[in-house]
């Protein structure tokens, strides 16, 4: 099968969407399929892999994890026609997503869309004027986009339920969680990361993700303040970059905690497992996820998790490996301190995490995605659209 993947972001950009594309691409290629990625170009970056088609774009990856696409259909259509894909798989509902709709119609092939983001929540966070109105407009955009899709992929049951409730989408939906390359999390060593940041002998909390307001980082700082009162000297390691980094540093300075929080920045993905190995506990305050891939990565490293009870986190931690709290700093802090205080509890959660994460292997997730593709093609043919 030939699959055309349309995305507003791809390597070298680092994001959950990019990670999802690369992992599924790896699994699909291993299963004997061709995956052609259509994505923006990045200055001074050259692809080493085949079947990557790049086109002009304004890079906003530092702010939004996406690029503004120059939507030249006449440039893209000949390339897509040359591939002769069985279907188009869109990763975003705008820009490349719009082109995906147009080209799927032109080629008379089905369109699959992965619902990666709770778009309404993100838009409200970044719209200072009339955020609720912006959220309503975004909802209408998403509803219209979903009507153009033959099939929708969601990473969790929580998001499937949200689609049914908020968008009246109950049929043509598959739950396919983004996988983790479990091999990369075997036999990882923490020494280099701990030595680099002077963490030897310290208890370390780790957060991985974009440093953005919607990730719940204000609540995490409030909880960290309380943690220092209950368990002084604990360190917080933040792995990632984002638009909220400056504000976080200013708040930490005001709280007198800047020496206890380490901004590690963004690192190549192959180095990320070492950061999980260097920590004692993974903390995840976000309420805007569809899956929470970094939670799964933490579990793959055997790192216990404390997360806010929200879509994504709830789904991933169903079989153990961590604890869920309400979105309140005092409750979050108490769970962190209670786990750190009992080594046996840490060991129990670590063992649970390693067992539970096996269901997120690349091979299992790829099989689910292929089933979604086959279901899509079957429904397309049954409706007489492939003639």
Coordinates of C-alpha atoms in Angstrom, one line a residue:
X1 CA 0.0 0.0 0.0
X2 CA 1.2 3.5 -0.8
X3 CA 0.2 6.2 1.8
X4 CA 0.6 9.9 1.4
X5 CA 1.1 11.7 4.7
X6 CA 0.4 15.4 4.8
X7 CA 1.7 17.4 7.7
X8 CA 2.4 21.0 8.7
X9 CA 5.6 19.8 10.5
X10 CA 8.2 17.1 10.1
X11 CA 11.9 16.5 10.9
X12 CA 14.0 18.3 12.2
X13 CA 11.1 19.8 14.1
X14 CA 10.5 18.1 17.4
X15 CA 6.9 17.5 18.5
X16 CA 4.3 14.8 19.3
X17 CA 2.9 14.9 15.8
X18 CA 6.4 14.6 14.2
X19 CA 7.2 11.7 16.6
X20 CA 3.9 10.0 15.6
X21 CA 4.7 10.3 11.9
X22 CA 8.2 9.0 12.2
X23 CA 7.2 6.0 14.4
X24 CA 4.3 4.9 12.2
X25 CA 6.4 5.4 9.1
X26 CA 9.0 3.1 10.6
X27 CA 6.4 0.5 11.4
X28 CA 4.6 0.7 8.0
X29 CA 7.9 0.5 6.0
X30 CA 8.9 -2.6 8.1
X31 CA 5.5 -4.1 7.2
X32 CA 6.2 -3.7 3.5
X33 CA 4.3 -0.5 2.7
X34 CA 5.4 2.8 1.1
X35 CA 5.0 6.0 3.1
X36 CA 5.4 9.3 1.3
X37 CA 5.6 12.4 3.5
X38 CA 4.6 15.8 2.2
X39 CA 5.9 18.5 4.6
X40 CA 7.5 21.9 4.8
X41 CA 11.2 22.5 4.1
X42 CA 13.5 23.7 6.9
X43 CA 16.6 25.8 6.3
X44 CA 19.8 23.9 6.1
X45 CA 18.1 20.5 6.6
X46 CA 18.4 17.7 4.1
X47 CA 16.5 14.4 4.2
X48 CA 18.5 11.2 4.3
X49 CA 15.4 9.1 3.8
X50 CA 13.5 8.4 0.5
X51 CA 9.9 9.5 -0.3
X52 CA 10.0 12.9 1.5
X53 CA 8.6 15.8 -0.5
X54 CA 9.4 19.3 0.8
X55 CA 7.9 22.6 -0.2
X56 CA 8.3 26.3 0.8
X57 CA 7.0 27.3 4.2
X58 CA 7.5 29.9 7.0
X59 CA 9.0 28.1 9.9
X60 CA 7.2 28.7 13.2
X61 CA 8.3 25.5 15.0
X62 CA 9.8 27.5 17.9
X63 CA 6.3 28.9 18.7
X64 CA 3.7 26.5 17.4
X65 CA 5.4 23.3 16.4
X66 CA 4.2 23.9 12.9
X67 CA 5.0 25.9 9.8
X68 CA 2.9 28.2 7.8
X69 CA 2.5 26.5 4.5
X70 CA 2.7 28.1 1.1
X71 CA -0.3 26.3 -0.3
X72 CA 0.7 25.8 -3.9
X73 CA -1.7 23.1 -5.1
X74 CA -0.2 23.2 -8.6
X75 CA 3.2 22.3 -7.2
X76 CA 1.9 19.5 -5.0
X77 CA -0.7 17.8 -7.2
X78 CA 1.7 16.4 -9.8
X79 CA 4.0 15.0 -7.0
X80 CA 1.0 13.3 -5.3
X81 CA -0.4 11.9 -8.5
X82 CA 3.0 10.5 -9.3
X83 CA 2.9 8.5 -6.0
X84 CA -0.5 7.0 -6.8
X85 CA -1.4 6.7 -3.1
X86 CA -4.3 4.5 -1.9
X87 CA -5.2 7.2 0.5
X88 CA -4.1 10.5 2.0
X89 CA -3.4 10.7 5.8
X90 CA -3.7 14.2 7.1
X91 CA -2.1 15.2 10.4
X92 CA -3.6 18.8 10.7
X93 CA -7.0 20.3 9.8
X94 CA -5.5 23.5 8.2
X95 CA -2.9 24.5 5.6
X96 CA -1.6 21.0 4.6
X97 CA -4.9 19.7 5.9
X98 CA -6.8 21.9 3.4
X99 CA -4.6 20.7 0.6
X100 CA -5.2 17.1 1.7
X101 CA -9.0 17.6 1.3
X102 CA -8.6 19.2 -2.1
X103 CA -6.2 16.6 -3.5
X104 CA -8.1 13.6 -2.1
X105 CA -11.1 14.9 -4.1
X106 CA -9.0 15.5 -7.2
X107 CA -7.5 12.0 -7.0
X108 CA -10.8 10.4 -5.9
X109 CA -9.2 8.7 -2.9
X110 CA -10.2 8.6 0.7
X111 CA -8.9 11.0 3.4
X112 CA -7.8 9.8 6.8
X113 CA -7.2 12.3 9.6
X114 CA -5.5 11.8 13.0
X115 CA -7.0 14.0 15.7
X116 CA -3.8 14.9 17.5
X117 CA -4.9 18.0 19.4
X118 CA -7.7 19.4 21.5
X119 CA -7.8 22.4 19.2
X120 CA -10.4 24.4 21.0
X121 CA -8.4 24.4 24.2
X122 CA -5.2 25.4 22.4
X123 CA -6.8 28.3 20.5
X124 CA -8.3 29.7 23.7
X125 CA -4.9 29.7 25.4
X126 CA -3.4 31.7 22.5
X127 CA -6.2 34.1 21.9
X128 CA -6.1 37.0 24.3
X129 CA -9.2 38.7 22.9
X130 CA -12.5 36.8 23.0
X131 CA -11.0 33.4 23.6
X132 CA -14.4 31.7 24.0
X133 CA -15.5 33.1 20.6
X134 CA -12.2 31.9 19.1
X135 CA -12.9 28.4 20.6
X136 CA -16.4 28.3 19.0
X137 CA -15.0 29.3 15.6
X138 CA -12.3 26.7 15.9
X139 CA -15.0 24.1 16.7
X140 CA -16.8 25.0 13.5
X141 CA -13.6 24.6 11.5
X142 CA -13.0 21.2 13.0
X143 CA -16.6 20.1 12.4
X144 CA -16.4 21.1 8.7
X145 CA -13.0 19.3 8.3
X146 CA -14.2 16.1 9.9
X147 CA -17.1 16.0 7.4
X148 CA -14.5 15.8 4.6
X149 CA -12.8 12.7 6.1
X150 CA -13.6 9.2 5.3
X151 CA -12.0 8.0 8.6
X152 CA -10.7 9.6 11.8
X153 CA -7.9 8.1 13.9
X154 CA -7.8 9.0 17.6
X155 CA -5.2 8.0 20.1
X156 CA -7.4 7.2 23.1
X157 CA -10.9 6.3 24.2
X158 CA -11.3 9.6 25.9
X159 CA -10.9 11.4 22.6
X160 CA -13.2 9.0 20.8
X161 CA -15.9 9.9 23.3
X162 CA -15.1 13.6 22.9
X163 CA -15.6 13.3 19.1
X164 CA -19.0 11.6 19.6
X165 CA -20.1 14.2 22.2
X166 CA -18.8 17.5 20.7
X167 CA -18.7 16.7 17.0
X168 CA -21.3 14.0 16.6
X169 CA -18.7 11.6 15.0
X170 CA -19.4 8.0 16.1
X171 CA -18.8 6.0 12.9
X172 CA -15.6 5.8 10.9
X173 CA -13.4 6.2 14.0
X174 CA -10.4 4.0 15.0
X175 CA -8.5 4.2 18.3
X176 CA -4.8 3.9 17.4
X177 CA -2.4 5.1 20.0
X178 CA 1.0 6.5 19.0
X179 CA 3.6 3.9 19.8
X180 CA 7.0 4.1 21.5
X181 CA 10.2 2.5 20.2
X182 CA 10.6 0.3 23.2
X183 CA 14.1 -0.8 22.1
X184 CA 15.5 2.7 22.7
X185 CA 14.4 2.5 26.4
X186 CA 16.3 -0.7 27.2
X187 CA 19.5 -0.6 29.2
X188 CA 19.6 3.2 29.4
X189 CA 22.1 4.8 31.8
X190 CA 21.4 8.0 33.8
X191 CA 25.0 8.9 34.7
X192 CA 25.8 11.3 31.9
X193 CA 22.7 13.4 32.4
X194 CA 23.1 13.5 36.2
X195 CA 26.7 14.4 35.9
X196 CA 26.0 17.1 33.3
X197 CA 23.5 19.0 35.5
X198 CA 25.1 18.2 38.9
X199 CA 22.3 15.9 40.0
X200 CA 24.2 13.1 41.7
X201 CA 22.6 12.3 45.1
X202 CA 19.6 14.5 44.3
X203 CA 15.9 13.5 43.9
X204 CA 14.8 14.6 40.4
X205 CA 11.4 15.3 39.0
X206 CA 11.2 15.4 35.2
X207 CA 8.9 17.2 32.8
X208 CA 9.2 16.6 29.0
X209 CA 7.3 18.7 26.5
X210 CA 6.9 22.1 25.0
X211 CA 7.3 24.9 27.6
X212 CA 3.9 26.4 26.9
X213 CA 1.1 27.7 29.1
X214 CA -1.4 25.1 28.1
X215 CA 0.8 22.4 29.5
X216 CA -0.2 23.3 33.0
X217 CA 3.2 24.6 34.0
X218 CA 1.9 27.3 36.3
X219 CA 0.2 24.6 38.4
X220 CA 3.4 22.6 38.4
X221 CA 5.4 25.5 39.7
X222 CA 2.8 26.0 42.5
X223 CA 3.1 22.3 43.4
X224 CA 6.9 22.5 43.3
X225 CA 6.8 25.3 45.8
X226 CA 4.8 23.1 48.1
X227 CA 7.1 20.1 47.5
X228 CA 10.1 22.2 48.7
X229 CA 8.3 22.8 52.0
X230 CA 7.6 19.1 52.4
X231 CA 10.8 17.6 50.9
X232 CA 13.5 20.3 50.5
X233 CA 16.2 20.0 47.9
X234 CA 14.2 18.1 45.2
X235 CA 15.2 19.2 41.7
X236 CA 12.9 19.8 38.7
X237 CA 14.3 19.1 35.3
X238 CA 12.5 20.6 32.3
X239 CA 13.3 19.1 29.0
X240 CA 12.0 21.1 26.0
X241 CA 11.6 24.6 24.7
X242 CA 8.7 26.9 24.1
X243 CA 7.2 30.3 24.2
X244 CA 6.6 30.2 28.0
X245 CA 10.2 29.6 29.0
X246 CA 11.0 33.3 29.8
X247 CA 7.9 33.7 31.9
X248 CA 8.7 30.5 33.8
X249 CA 12.2 31.7 34.6
X250 CA 10.9 35.0 35.8
X251 CA 8.4 33.3 38.1
X252 CA 11.0 31.0 39.5
X253 CA 13.3 33.9 40.3
X254 CA 10.4 35.6 42.1
X255 CA 9.7 32.5 44.1
X256 CA 13.4 32.0 45.0
X257 CA 13.5 28.6 43.2
X258 CA 15.6 29.3 40.2
X259 CA 18.5 27.3 41.5
X260 CA 16.3 24.2 41.9
X261 CA 14.9 24.1 38.4
X262 CA 17.0 23.1 35.4
X263 CA 16.1 24.1 31.9
X264 CA 17.7 21.5 29.7
X265 CA 16.4 22.8 26.4
X266 CA 15.6 20.6 23.4
X267 CA 17.8 17.6 22.7
X268 CA 18.0 15.1 19.8
X269 CA 15.4 12.4 20.3
X270 CA 18.0 9.7 20.6
X271 CA 19.2 11.4 23.8
X272 CA 15.8 11.7 25.5
X273 CA 15.8 8.2 27.1
X274 CA 18.8 9.2 29.2
X275 CA 16.8 12.0 30.7
X276 CA 14.1 9.7 31.8
X277 CA 16.6 7.3 33.3
X278 CA 18.2 10.2 35.3
X279 CA 14.9 11.1 37.0
X280 CA 13.1 9.6 40.1
X281 CA 9.6 10.6 39.0
X282 CA 7.9 12.0 35.9
X283 CA 5.5 14.9 36.5
X284 CA 2.8 15.8 33.9
X285 CA 0.3 18.6 34.7
X286 CA -1.2 19.0 31.2
X287 CA -5.0 18.8 30.7
X288 CA -4.9 19.4 26.9
X289 CA -3.5 16.2 25.6
X290 CA -5.1 13.6 23.3
X291 CA -2.7 10.9 24.5
X292 CA 0.3 12.1 26.4
X293 CA 3.1 10.3 24.5
X294 CA 5.7 11.5 27.0
X295 CA 3.9 9.5 29.7
X296 CA 4.3 6.4 27.7
X297 CA 8.0 7.2 27.1
X298 CA 8.4 7.6 30.9
X299 CA 6.8 4.2 31.5
X300 CA 9.0 2.6 28.9
X301 CA 12.0 3.8 30.9
X302 CA 10.4 2.4 34.1
X303 CA 9.8 5.9 35.5
X304 CA 6.8 6.3 37.8
X305 CA 4.3 9.0 36.8
X306 CA 2.3 11.6 38.6
X307 CA -0.2 13.2 36.2
X308 CA -3.3 15.4 36.4
X309 CA -6.5 13.4 35.8
X310 CA -7.4 14.4 32.2
X311 CA -8.0 12.9 28.7
X312 CA -4.8 11.1 27.6
X313 CA -3.3 10.6 31.1
X314 CA -6.4 8.7 32.2
X315 CA -6.2 6.4 29.2
X316 CA -2.5 5.7 29.4
X317 CA -2.4 5.0 33.2
X318 CA -5.3 2.5 33.3
X319 CA -3.0 -0.4 33.9
X320 CA -0.7 1.2 36.5
X321 CA 2.7 2.8 36.4
X322 CA 1.6 6.0 38.0
X323 CA -1.0 8.0 39.9
X324 CA -3.6 10.5 38.8
X325 CA -4.5 13.6 40.8
X326 CA -7.0 16.4 40.5
X327 CA -5.7 19.7 39.0
X328 CA -4.8 21.2 42.3
X329 CA -1.2 22.0 43.4
X330 CA -1.6 20.8 47.0
X331 CA -2.9 17.4 45.8
X332 CA -0.3 17.0 43.1
X333 CA 2.5 17.9 45.6
X334 CA 1.3 15.4 48.1
X335 CA 1.3 12.5 45.6
X336 CA 4.8 13.4 44.5
X337 CA 6.1 13.6 48.1
X338 CA 4.4 10.4 49.1
X339 CA 5.9 8.4 46.3
X340 CA 9.4 9.8 46.8
X341 CA 9.2 8.9 50.5
X342 CA 8.7 5.2 49.9
X343 CA 11.2 3.4 47.8
X344 CA 9.1 0.3 47.7
X345 CA 6.3 2.3 46.2
X346 CA 8.6 3.7 43.5
X347 CA 9.7 0.1 42.6
X348 CA 6.2 -1.1 42.4
X349 CA 5.1 1.7 40.1
X350 CA 8.2 1.2 38.0
X351 CA 7.5 -2.5 37.5
X352 CA 3.9 -1.7 36.6
X353 CA 5.0 0.9 34.1
X354 CA 7.3 -1.5 32.3
X355 CA 4.6 -4.2 32.0
X356 CA 1.8 -1.8 31.0
X357 CA 3.8 -0.1 28.3
X358 CA 4.2 -3.2 26.2
X359 CA 0.9 -2.6 24.5
X360 CA 2.4 0.5 22.8
X361 CA 5.0 -1.3 20.7
X362 CA 5.5 -0.1 17.1
X363 CA 4.4 -3.5 15.7
X364 CA 1.1 -3.5 17.6
X365 CA 0.3 0.1 16.8
X366 CA 1.2 -0.4 13.1
X367 CA -1.2 -3.3 12.9
X368 CA -4.0 -1.1 14.3
X369 CA -3.2 1.6 11.8
X370 CA -3.2 -0.8 8.9
X371 CA -6.6 -2.1 10.1
X372 CA -7.9 1.5 10.1
X373 CA -6.6 2.0 6.5
X374 CA -8.2 -1.2 5.3
X375 CA -11.5 -0.2 7.0
X376 CA -11.2 3.2 5.2
X377 CA -10.7 1.6 1.8
X378 CA -13.4 -0.9 2.3
X379 CA -16.0 1.8 3.3
X380 CA -14.8 4.0 0.4
X381 CA -15.4 1.2 -2.1
X382 CA -18.7 0.2 -0.5
X383 CA -20.0 3.7 -1.0
X384 CA -19.0 3.6 -4.7
X385 CA -16.5 6.4 -4.3
X386 CA -13.5 4.5 -5.7
X387 CA -15.0 4.3 -9.3

